[in-house]
Coordinates of C-alpha atoms in Angstrom, one line a residue:
Chain A
X1 CA -106.0 80.2 219.5
X2 CA -106.7 76.4 218.8
X3 CA -110.1 76.8 219.6
X4 CA -110.6 79.4 217.0
X5 CA -109.3 77.1 214.4
X6 CA -112.5 74.9 214.6
X7 CA -114.4 78.1 214.2
X8 CA -113.4 78.8 210.6
X9 CA -115.4 76.1 208.8
X10 CA -118.5 77.9 210.4
X11 CA -117.3 81.4 209.4
X12 CA -116.4 80.2 205.9
X13 CA -119.8 78.8 205.5
X14 CA -121.5 81.9 206.8
X15 CA -119.8 84.2 204.4
X16 CA -120.7 81.6 201.4
X17 CA -124.1 81.6 203.0
X18 CA -124.3 85.5 202.8
X19 CA -123.3 85.4 199.1
X20 CA -125.9 83.0 198.3
X21 CA -128.6 84.9 200.2
X22 CA -127.8 88.1 198.3
X23 CA -127.6 86.4 195.2
X24 CA -131.3 85.0 195.8
X25 CA -132.8 88.1 197.3
X26 CA -130.9 90.7 195.0
X27 CA -133.3 92.1 192.5
X28 CA -130.4 91.7 189.5
X29 CA -130.8 89.8 186.4
X30 CA -127.6 88.3 185.8
X31 CA -128.1 87.7 182.1
X32 CA -128.7 91.5 181.4
X33 CA -125.4 92.6 179.6
X34 CA -124.4 96.3 180.9
X35 CA -124.5 98.4 178.0
X36 CA -121.1 99.6 176.8
X37 CA -122.4 102.9 175.6
X38 CA -123.3 104.4 179.0
X39 CA -122.0 107.7 179.5
X40 CA -120.4 107.6 175.9
X41 CA -121.5 109.7 173.0
X42 CA -124.0 108.2 170.6
X43 CA -122.4 105.8 168.2
X44 CA -121.7 107.4 164.5
X45 CA -124.6 106.1 162.1
X46 CA -126.7 107.6 159.2
X47 CA -129.9 105.9 158.5
X48 CA -132.1 106.5 155.4
X49 CA -135.9 107.1 156.2
X50 CA -138.5 104.1 155.8
X51 CA -139.8 104.7 152.1
X52 CA -143.5 105.6 152.2
X53 CA -143.4 107.2 155.8
X54 CA -143.7 110.8 156.7
X55 CA -140.9 110.8 159.2
X56 CA -137.4 111.5 158.1
X57 CA -134.4 109.2 158.6
X58 CA -132.0 109.1 161.3
X59 CA -128.2 110.0 161.9
X60 CA -126.1 110.8 164.8
X61 CA -126.0 114.5 163.7
X62 CA -129.9 114.8 163.9
X63 CA -129.7 113.5 167.6
X64 CA -126.7 115.8 168.4
X65 CA -128.6 119.0 166.7
X66 CA -132.0 118.2 168.8
X67 CA -130.7 119.9 171.7
X68 CA -133.4 117.7 173.9
X69 CA -133.6 114.8 176.0
X70 CA -134.3 111.9 173.5
X71 CA -135.3 108.3 173.5
X72 CA -134.1 106.1 170.7
X73 CA -136.1 102.9 170.5
X74 CA -135.2 100.0 168.5
X75 CA -138.3 98.3 167.1
X76 CA -139.5 95.8 164.5
X77 CA -142.9 94.6 163.2
X78 CA -142.0 91.0 164.0
X79 CA -141.3 91.5 167.3
X80 CA -144.0 90.9 169.7
X81 CA -142.8 92.6 172.9
X82 CA -142.6 95.7 170.7
X83 CA -146.2 95.5 170.1
X84 CA -146.8 95.4 174.0
X85 CA -144.7 98.3 174.6
X86 CA -146.0 100.5 171.7
X87 CA -148.7 102.1 173.8
X88 CA -146.2 103.2 176.2
X89 CA -144.4 105.2 173.4
X90 CA -147.7 106.8 172.1
X91 CA -148.0 108.2 175.9
X92 CA -144.7 109.6 175.9
X93 CA -145.0 111.1 172.3
X94 CA -147.5 113.6 173.9
X95 CA -144.5 115.1 176.2
X96 CA -143.1 118.3 174.2
X97 CA -139.8 118.0 176.3
X98 CA -138.6 114.8 174.6
X99 CA -137.8 113.8 171.4
X100 CA -138.9 110.3 170.6
X101 CA -137.3 108.5 167.7
X102 CA -137.3 105.1 166.5
X103 CA -134.9 102.7 164.6
X104 CA -136.6 99.9 162.5
X105 CA -134.6 96.9 163.2
X106 CA -134.0 94.3 160.3
X107 CA -137.7 94.8 159.1
X108 CA -139.5 94.6 155.8
X109 CA -140.6 98.1 154.5
X110 CA -144.1 97.4 154.0
X111 CA -144.7 95.3 157.2
X112 CA -143.1 98.4 159.1
X113 CA -145.5 100.8 157.6
X114 CA -148.5 98.4 158.0
X115 CA -147.4 98.1 161.8
X116 CA -147.1 102.1 162.3
X117 CA -150.4 102.6 160.5
X118 CA -152.0 99.9 162.7
X119 CA -150.5 101.1 166.1
X120 CA -149.8 104.8 165.3
X121 CA -146.6 106.5 164.9
X122 CA -145.0 108.0 167.9
X123 CA -141.6 108.7 166.3
X124 CA -140.4 111.9 164.9
X125 CA -137.7 110.3 162.9
X126 CA -137.6 106.8 161.9
X127 CA -134.1 105.2 160.6
X128 CA -134.3 102.0 158.4
X129 CA -131.8 99.5 160.0
X130 CA -132.6 96.7 157.5
X131 CA -128.8 95.4 157.7
X132 CA -128.8 95.4 161.4
X133 CA -125.6 96.9 161.6
X134 CA -126.6 100.0 163.5
X135 CA -127.9 97.9 166.0
X136 CA -124.5 96.6 166.6
X137 CA -123.2 99.9 166.7
X138 CA -125.5 100.5 169.7
X139 CA -124.6 97.2 170.9
X140 CA -128.2 95.8 171.1
X141 CA -128.9 92.3 171.9
X142 CA -132.3 91.9 170.3
X143 CA -135.5 94.2 169.8
X144 CA -136.9 96.1 171.6
X145 CA -134.3 98.0 173.3
X146 CA -134.6 101.6 174.4
X147 CA -132.0 104.3 175.1
X148 CA -132.4 107.7 176.9
X149 CA -129.7 110.1 175.3
X150 CA -129.3 113.4 177.1
X151 CA -129.2 117.1 175.7
X152 CA -125.5 116.7 174.7
X153 CA -125.7 113.5 172.9
X154 CA -124.4 111.0 175.7
X155 CA -126.2 107.9 176.4
X156 CA -127.4 107.9 179.8
X157 CA -129.7 104.6 180.2
X158 CA -130.3 101.7 178.2
X159 CA -133.6 99.4 178.8
X160 CA -133.6 95.9 177.0
X161 CA -136.9 94.5 176.9
X162 CA -140.3 95.8 176.6
X163 CA -141.4 99.1 178.6
X164 CA -144.4 97.9 180.0
X165 CA -145.8 98.1 183.7
X166 CA -143.2 98.3 186.3
X167 CA -140.5 98.6 183.9
X168 CA -142.2 101.7 182.2
X169 CA -142.6 103.5 185.4
X170 CA -139.0 102.9 186.3
X171 CA -138.0 104.1 182.7
X172 CA -140.4 107.4 183.5
X173 CA -138.6 107.9 186.7
X174 CA -135.2 108.0 185.2
X175 CA -136.3 110.1 182.3
X176 CA -137.8 112.7 184.7
X177 CA -134.5 113.0 186.4
X178 CA -132.6 113.7 183.1
X179 CA -135.3 116.1 182.3
X180 CA -134.7 118.3 185.3
Chain B
X1 CA -129.3 44.4 158.6
X2 CA -125.6 45.2 159.2
X3 CA -125.7 48.2 156.9
X4 CA -128.9 49.5 158.8
X5 CA -127.1 49.3 162.0
X6 CA -123.9 51.0 160.7
X7 CA -126.1 53.8 159.3
X8 CA -128.0 54.2 162.6
X9 CA -124.6 54.0 164.6
X10 CA -122.9 56.7 162.1
X11 CA -126.0 58.8 162.3
X12 CA -125.2 59.4 166.1
X13 CA -121.6 60.0 165.6
X14 CA -122.2 62.6 163.0
X15 CA -125.0 64.5 164.5
X16 CA -122.9 66.4 167.0
X17 CA -120.7 67.4 164.3
X18 CA -123.5 68.8 162.3
X19 CA -125.0 70.6 165.2
X20 CA -121.5 72.5 166.1
X21 CA -121.5 74.2 162.7
X22 CA -123.5 77.4 162.6
X23 CA -121.1 78.9 160.3
X24 CA -123.1 79.2 157.0
X25 CA -121.4 78.6 153.5
X26 CA -122.3 82.1 152.3
X27 CA -120.1 83.5 155.2
X28 CA -116.8 81.5 154.5
X29 CA -114.2 83.7 153.1
X30 CA -112.4 82.3 150.1
X31 CA -108.8 83.1 151.6
X32 CA -108.5 80.4 154.0
X33 CA -105.8 81.8 156.0
X34 CA -108.3 84.8 156.9
X35 CA -111.0 82.3 157.5
X36 CA -109.1 80.4 160.1
X37 CA -108.3 83.9 161.8
X38 CA -112.1 84.7 161.6
X39 CA -112.9 81.2 163.2
X40 CA -110.3 81.6 165.9
X41 CA -111.9 85.0 166.9
X42 CA -115.3 83.9 166.9
X43 CA -114.8 81.2 169.0
X44 CA -113.5 83.5 171.5
X45 CA -116.4 86.0 171.1
X46 CA -119.6 85.2 173.3
X47 CA -123.0 85.6 171.7
X48 CA -125.1 88.3 173.3
X49 CA -128.4 86.3 173.0
X50 CA -127.4 82.6 174.0
X51 CA -124.9 83.8 176.4
X52 CA -122.7 80.6 177.1
X53 CA -122.1 79.9 173.6
X54 CA -119.5 81.3 171.2
X55 CA -120.7 83.2 168.3
X56 CA -118.9 80.4 166.2
X57 CA -121.8 77.6 167.0
X58 CA -124.4 80.1 167.5
X59 CA -127.4 80.1 165.5
X60 CA -128.8 83.3 166.6
X61 CA -129.2 86.1 164.0
X62 CA -127.0 88.6 165.8
X63 CA -124.3 85.8 165.9
X64 CA -124.5 85.4 162.3
X65 CA -124.3 89.3 161.8
X66 CA -121.2 89.4 164.1
X67 CA -119.7 86.6 162.2
X68 CA -120.2 88.3 158.9
X69 CA -118.8 91.5 160.6
X70 CA -115.6 90.0 161.7
X71 CA -114.9 88.8 158.4
X72 CA -115.5 92.2 156.8
X73 CA -112.9 93.8 159.3
X74 CA -110.5 91.1 158.5
X75 CA -110.8 91.8 154.9
X76 CA -110.4 95.6 155.5
X77 CA -107.1 94.8 157.0
X78 CA -107.6 94.6 160.9
X79 CA -105.6 92.7 162.7
X80 CA -107.2 90.5 165.4
X81 CA -106.7 92.7 168.2
X82 CA -108.3 95.5 166.3
X83 CA -111.4 93.2 166.0
X84 CA -111.7 92.6 169.3
X85 CA -111.4 96.1 170.0
X86 CA -114.2 97.1 167.7
X87 CA -116.5 94.4 169.3
X88 CA -115.5 95.4 173.0
X89 CA -116.3 99.2 171.8
X90 CA -119.8 98.1 171.2
X91 CA -120.6 95.6 173.6
X92 CA -118.1 95.9 176.3
X93 CA -115.8 93.1 177.8
X94 CA -118.8 90.9 178.4
X95 CA -118.5 89.7 175.0
X96 CA -114.8 88.0 175.4
X97 CA -114.9 84.6 176.9
X98 CA -111.4 85.6 178.4
X99 CA -111.8 88.7 180.7
X100 CA -108.8 91.1 180.4
X101 CA -106.8 91.8 183.5
X102 CA -108.3 95.0 184.8
X103 CA -108.6 96.4 188.3
X104 CA -112.1 95.0 188.5
X105 CA -111.1 91.8 187.4
X106 CA -107.7 91.3 189.3
X107 CA -109.5 89.4 192.0
X108 CA -110.8 87.0 189.6
X109 CA -107.4 86.4 188.1
X110 CA -105.4 86.1 191.0
X111 CA -107.6 84.4 193.4
X112 CA -106.3 80.8 192.4
X113 CA -102.7 81.9 193.1
X114 CA -103.9 83.3 196.6
X115 CA -106.0 80.2 197.4
X116 CA -102.7 78.2 196.3
X117 CA -100.8 80.5 198.7
X118 CA -103.0 79.9 201.7
X119 CA -102.9 76.1 200.9
X120 CA -99.1 76.0 201.1
X121 CA -98.7 78.2 204.2
X122 CA -101.3 76.1 206.1
X123 CA -99.4 72.8 204.8
X124 CA -96.2 73.8 205.8
X125 CA -97.5 74.9 209.4
X126 CA -99.2 71.6 209.6
X127 CA -96.2 69.8 208.6
X128 CA -94.0 71.5 210.9
X129 CA -96.2 70.8 213.9
X130 CA -96.3 67.0 213.0
X131 CA -92.5 66.6 212.3
X132 CA -91.1 64.1 214.7
X133 CA -88.2 66.7 215.4
X134 CA -90.6 68.9 217.1
X135 CA -92.4 66.3 219.2
X136 CA -89.1 65.2 220.4
X137 CA -88.3 69.0 221.7
X138 CA -92.0 69.4 223.0
X139 CA -92.7 66.0 224.4
X140 CA -89.8 63.8 225.1
X141 CA -86.8 66.1 226.1
X142 CA -88.5 68.4 228.6
X143 CA -90.0 65.5 230.3
X144 CA -87.4 63.1 230.6
X145 CA -86.7 64.5 234.0
X146 CA -90.3 64.4 235.0
X147 CA -90.2 60.9 234.1
X148 CA -87.3 59.9 235.8
X149 CA -89.0 61.7 238.9
X150 CA -92.1 59.7 238.5
X151 CA -90.1 56.5 238.2
X152 CA -88.3 57.0 241.2
X153 CA -91.3 58.0 242.7
X154 CA -93.1 54.7 242.0
X155 CA -90.2 52.8 243.1
X156 CA -90.1 54.4 246.4
X157 CA -93.7 53.5 246.9

């Protein structure tokens, strides 16, 4: 029994070491905040359209009436990563099984219009969240942020940051699982 | 020269005060009681952009929006608890600096107590072993006869 006591420091350091190795090798990003919305219904909101744009505004009711899996993308013309991920959404907009909708976050009307004219408008609905209040209701920490909402209007996934490269592949995989 | 020195020194004393004031004048409520409640709440709310800073001192846009939102909720008659609930509904418990006691945070809350208890147990155990009373039982008393025998043996040799 006495002899085993001398082994406790070794055992403790092994346990602590195992945690350290787990923390280093693990793929997780500690600064990524888990969304509080996951598995909950879409928050209540009702946004006006962008003046001058063909797409209608966006509300919770619109999302619930779609009866489709939808992607809700928060974007802004002043946000560079949004520009980077825009081509991903142009690609996704060709898929009829999903509804791709946008929320223009804290943007100047004209800038947003120019941006959508230049890069193309993949969204069927675009809500104008000039105050950023709807962004808070969705619990976003910045733009871009993208949510996958299932047919019943429940939020199933949240991605913060641009959907490009590997992240976009990961996003598509989860989206396909929802469509099944 | 002395004035210059004073100015120089006072700059360094005042600089940290200035930088810790993120609340902008247009946000401040006229009602000082509500304002102090708002300050109290916002020092306990984590900024979601610069994550180790409370929104009270953060200069990020979302932090400012949340400060204004908190003041709006207070003006609408919310209690502090209701304001916190409003924020947690949107951002989760992550937004609180003080995690609430739930099943998943129980270990976090009780670990210090557990470690303390473990320390007490080890300490009591060690003290018992080291006490002179114990020693006399283990060492002196049972060996008195043996010693006697040894001494007598030596004497014979």
